[in-house]
Amino acid sequence: MPLLKQAGPDVLLTVRVQPRAARDEVAGKRGEALHLRLAAPPVAGAANAACLTFLADLLAVPKARLRLVGGPRSRTKVIRIAEATVAAVAARLAPHR
């Protein structure tokens, strides 16, 4: 799956999560996914919650517009960003890729 994909009025973003990192940060692009380092451990959904919170801040959108739609127990995840365009999301991610 590509890094960004338009799905009707929403955008699907593929991320690769590295839990238990020293800090929350974007570590560039890894294959066809945005590589995120998150301080949260992969226990009881903590890394998934941290991923959504970090992306909401990064993209400057309310957390309610983000939803994990793929990979809840995998390091590779698919996030649905409601009411967004690929161009708008790509513009927000450009400084971090």
PDB file of C-alpha atoms in Angstrom:
ATOM      1  CA  MET A   1       0.000   0.000   0.000  1.00  0.00           C
ATOM      2  CA  PRO A   2       1.337   3.481  -0.801  1.00  0.00           C
ATOM      3  CA  LEU A   3       2.226   5.931   1.956  1.00  0.00           C
ATOM      4  CA  LEU A   4      -0.877   8.051   1.225  1.00  0.00           C
ATOM      5  CA  LYS A   5      -4.037   6.974  -0.564  1.00  0.00           C
ATOM      6  CA  GLN A   6      -7.304   8.842  -1.125  1.00  0.00           C
ATOM      7  CA  ALA A   7     -10.305   6.755  -0.010  1.00  0.00           C
ATOM      8  CA  GLY A   8     -13.429   8.754  -0.796  1.00  0.00           C
ATOM      9  CA  PRO A   9     -13.421  11.853   1.426  1.00  0.00           C
ATOM     10  CA  ASP A  10     -10.706  10.351   3.658  1.00  0.00           C
ATOM     11  CA  VAL A  11      -6.987   9.608   3.367  1.00  0.00           C
ATOM     12  CA  LEU A  12      -5.291   6.360   4.351  1.00  0.00           C
ATOM     13  CA  LEU A  13      -1.797   6.795   5.816  1.00  0.00           C
ATOM     14  CA  THR A  14       0.563   3.835   6.240  1.00  0.00           C
ATOM     15  CA  VAL A  15       2.935   4.077   9.203  1.00  0.00           C
ATOM     16  CA  ARG A  16       5.641   1.819  10.618  1.00  0.00           C
ATOM     17  CA  VAL A  17       5.817   2.148  14.420  1.00  0.00           C
ATOM     18  CA  GLN A  18       8.891   1.534  16.562  1.00  0.00           C
ATOM     19  CA  PRO A  19       7.669   1.377  20.187  1.00  0.00           C
ATOM     20  CA  ARG A  20       9.783   1.969  23.303  1.00  0.00           C
ATOM     21  CA  ALA A  21      11.912   4.643  21.614  1.00  0.00           C
ATOM     22  CA  ALA A  22      13.655   7.401  23.558  1.00  0.00           C
ATOM     23  CA  ARG A  23      11.110   9.984  22.344  1.00  0.00           C
ATOM     24  CA  ASP A  24       8.202  10.460  19.945  1.00  0.00           C
ATOM     25  CA  GLU A  25       9.479  11.484  16.520  1.00  0.00           C
ATOM     26  CA  VAL A  26       9.230  10.959  12.782  1.00  0.00           C
ATOM     27  CA  ALA A  27      12.214   8.927  11.606  1.00  0.00           C
ATOM     28  CA  GLY A  28      11.655   9.446   7.884  1.00  0.00           C
ATOM     29  CA  LYS A  29      10.187   7.029   5.390  1.00  0.00           C
ATOM     30  CA  ARG A  30      10.646   3.271   5.547  1.00  0.00           C
ATOM     31  CA  GLY A  31       9.602   1.518   2.364  1.00  0.00           C
ATOM     32  CA  GLU A  32       6.057   2.642   1.638  1.00  0.00           C
ATOM     33  CA  ALA A  33       5.374   3.818   5.208  1.00  0.00           C
ATOM     34  CA  LEU A  34       6.099   6.781   7.427  1.00  0.00           C
ATOM     35  CA  HIS A  35       8.486   5.586  10.154  1.00  0.00           C
ATOM     36  CA  LEU A  36       7.462   6.734  13.644  1.00  0.00           C
ATOM     37  CA  ARG A  37       9.452   6.227  16.830  1.00  0.00           C
ATOM     38  CA  LEU A  38       7.190   6.268  19.887  1.00  0.00           C
ATOM     39  CA  ALA A  39       8.131   6.184  23.560  1.00  0.00           C
ATOM     40  CA  ALA A  40       5.024   4.166  24.480  1.00  0.00           C
ATOM     41  CA  PRO A  41       5.377   0.396  24.979  1.00  0.00           C
ATOM     42  CA  PRO A  42       3.430  -2.037  22.788  1.00  0.00           C
ATOM     43  CA  VAL A  43       1.253  -3.093  25.736  1.00  0.00           C
ATOM     44  CA  ALA A  44      -2.536  -2.800  26.114  1.00  0.00           C
ATOM     45  CA  GLY A  45      -2.844  -0.541  23.067  1.00  0.00           C
ATOM     46  CA  ALA A  46      -0.542   2.149  24.488  1.00  0.00           C
ATOM     47  CA  ALA A  47       1.534   2.401  21.308  1.00  0.00           C
ATOM     48  CA  ASN A  48      -1.619   2.606  19.152  1.00  0.00           C
ATOM     49  CA  ALA A  49      -3.018   5.421  21.299  1.00  0.00           C
ATOM     50  CA  ALA A  50       0.333   7.238  21.257  1.00  0.00           C
ATOM     51  CA  CYS A  51       0.479   6.847  17.471  1.00  0.00           C
ATOM     52  CA  LEU A  52      -2.921   8.503  16.998  1.00  0.00           C
ATOM     53  CA  THR A  53      -2.117  11.302  19.451  1.00  0.00           C
ATOM     54  CA  PHE A  54       1.269  11.985  17.841  1.00  0.00           C
ATOM     55  CA  LEU A  55      -0.210  12.031  14.324  1.00  0.00           C
ATOM     56  CA  ALA A  56      -3.066  14.323  15.383  1.00  0.00           C
ATOM     57  CA  ASP A  57      -0.519  16.828  16.693  1.00  0.00           C
ATOM     58  CA  LEU A  58       1.750  16.412  13.656  1.00  0.00           C
ATOM     59  CA  LEU A  59      -1.085  16.880  11.156  1.00  0.00           C
ATOM     60  CA  ALA A  60      -2.848  19.579  13.219  1.00  0.00           C
ATOM     61  CA  VAL A  61      -6.189  17.753  13.136  1.00  0.00           C
ATOM     62  CA  PRO A  62      -8.475  16.680  15.981  1.00  0.00           C
ATOM     63  CA  LYS A  63      -7.701  13.178  17.244  1.00  0.00           C
ATOM     64  CA  ALA A  64     -11.353  12.279  16.604  1.00  0.00           C
ATOM     65  CA  ARG A  65     -10.648  12.482  12.852  1.00  0.00           C
ATOM     66  CA  LEU A  66      -8.030   9.708  13.067  1.00  0.00           C
ATOM     67  CA  ARG A  67      -8.857   6.020  13.281  1.00  0.00           C
ATOM     68  CA  LEU A  68      -6.704   2.921  13.237  1.00  0.00           C
ATOM     69  CA  VAL A  69      -8.133   0.739  10.453  1.00  0.00           C
ATOM     70  CA  GLY A  70      -5.346  -1.782   9.951  1.00  0.00           C
ATOM     71  CA  GLY A  71      -2.551  -3.422  11.915  1.00  0.00           C
ATOM     72  CA  PRO A  72      -3.652  -3.002  15.540  1.00  0.00           C
ATOM     73  CA  ARG A  73      -1.144  -5.689  16.616  1.00  0.00           C
ATOM     74  CA  SER A  74       1.446  -5.061  13.933  1.00  0.00           C
ATOM     75  CA  ARG A  75       4.220  -2.495  13.625  1.00  0.00           C
ATOM     76  CA  THR A  76       2.824  -1.530  10.208  1.00  0.00           C
ATOM     77  CA  LYS A  77      -0.467   0.302  10.659  1.00  0.00           C
ATOM     78  CA  VAL A  78      -3.019   2.007   8.443  1.00  0.00           C
ATOM     79  CA  ILE A  79      -4.571   5.210   9.777  1.00  0.00           C
ATOM     80  CA  ARG A  80      -7.748   6.739   8.287  1.00  0.00           C
ATOM     81  CA  ILE A  81      -7.758  10.536   8.360  1.00  0.00           C
ATOM     82  CA  ALA A  82     -11.352  11.717   7.965  1.00  0.00           C
ATOM     83  CA  GLU A  83     -12.241  14.575   5.635  1.00  0.00           C
ATOM     84  CA  ALA A  84      -8.733  15.116   4.290  1.00  0.00           C
ATOM     85  CA  THR A  85      -6.951  15.233   0.956  1.00  0.00           C
ATOM     86  CA  VAL A  86      -3.685  13.586  -0.002  1.00  0.00           C
ATOM     87  CA  ALA A  87      -2.254  17.010  -0.911  1.00  0.00           C
ATOM     88  CA  ALA A  88      -3.076  18.501   2.501  1.00  0.00           C
ATOM     89  CA  VAL A  89      -1.632  15.539   4.429  1.00  0.00           C
ATOM     90  CA  ALA A  90       1.461  15.413   2.198  1.00  0.00           C
ATOM     91  CA  ALA A  91       2.056  19.119   2.824  1.00  0.00           C
ATOM     92  CA  ARG A  92       1.965  18.585   6.608  1.00  0.00           C
ATOM     93  CA  LEU A  93       4.306  15.588   6.368  1.00  0.00           C
ATOM     94  CA  ALA A  94       6.768  17.157   3.891  1.00  0.00           C
ATOM     95  CA  PRO A  95       9.120  18.661   6.519  1.00  0.00           C
ATOM     96  CA  HIS A  96       9.354  15.275   8.283  1.00  0.00           C
ATOM     97  CA  ARG A  97      10.004  12.890   5.380  1.00  0.00           C
TER      98      ARG A  97
END
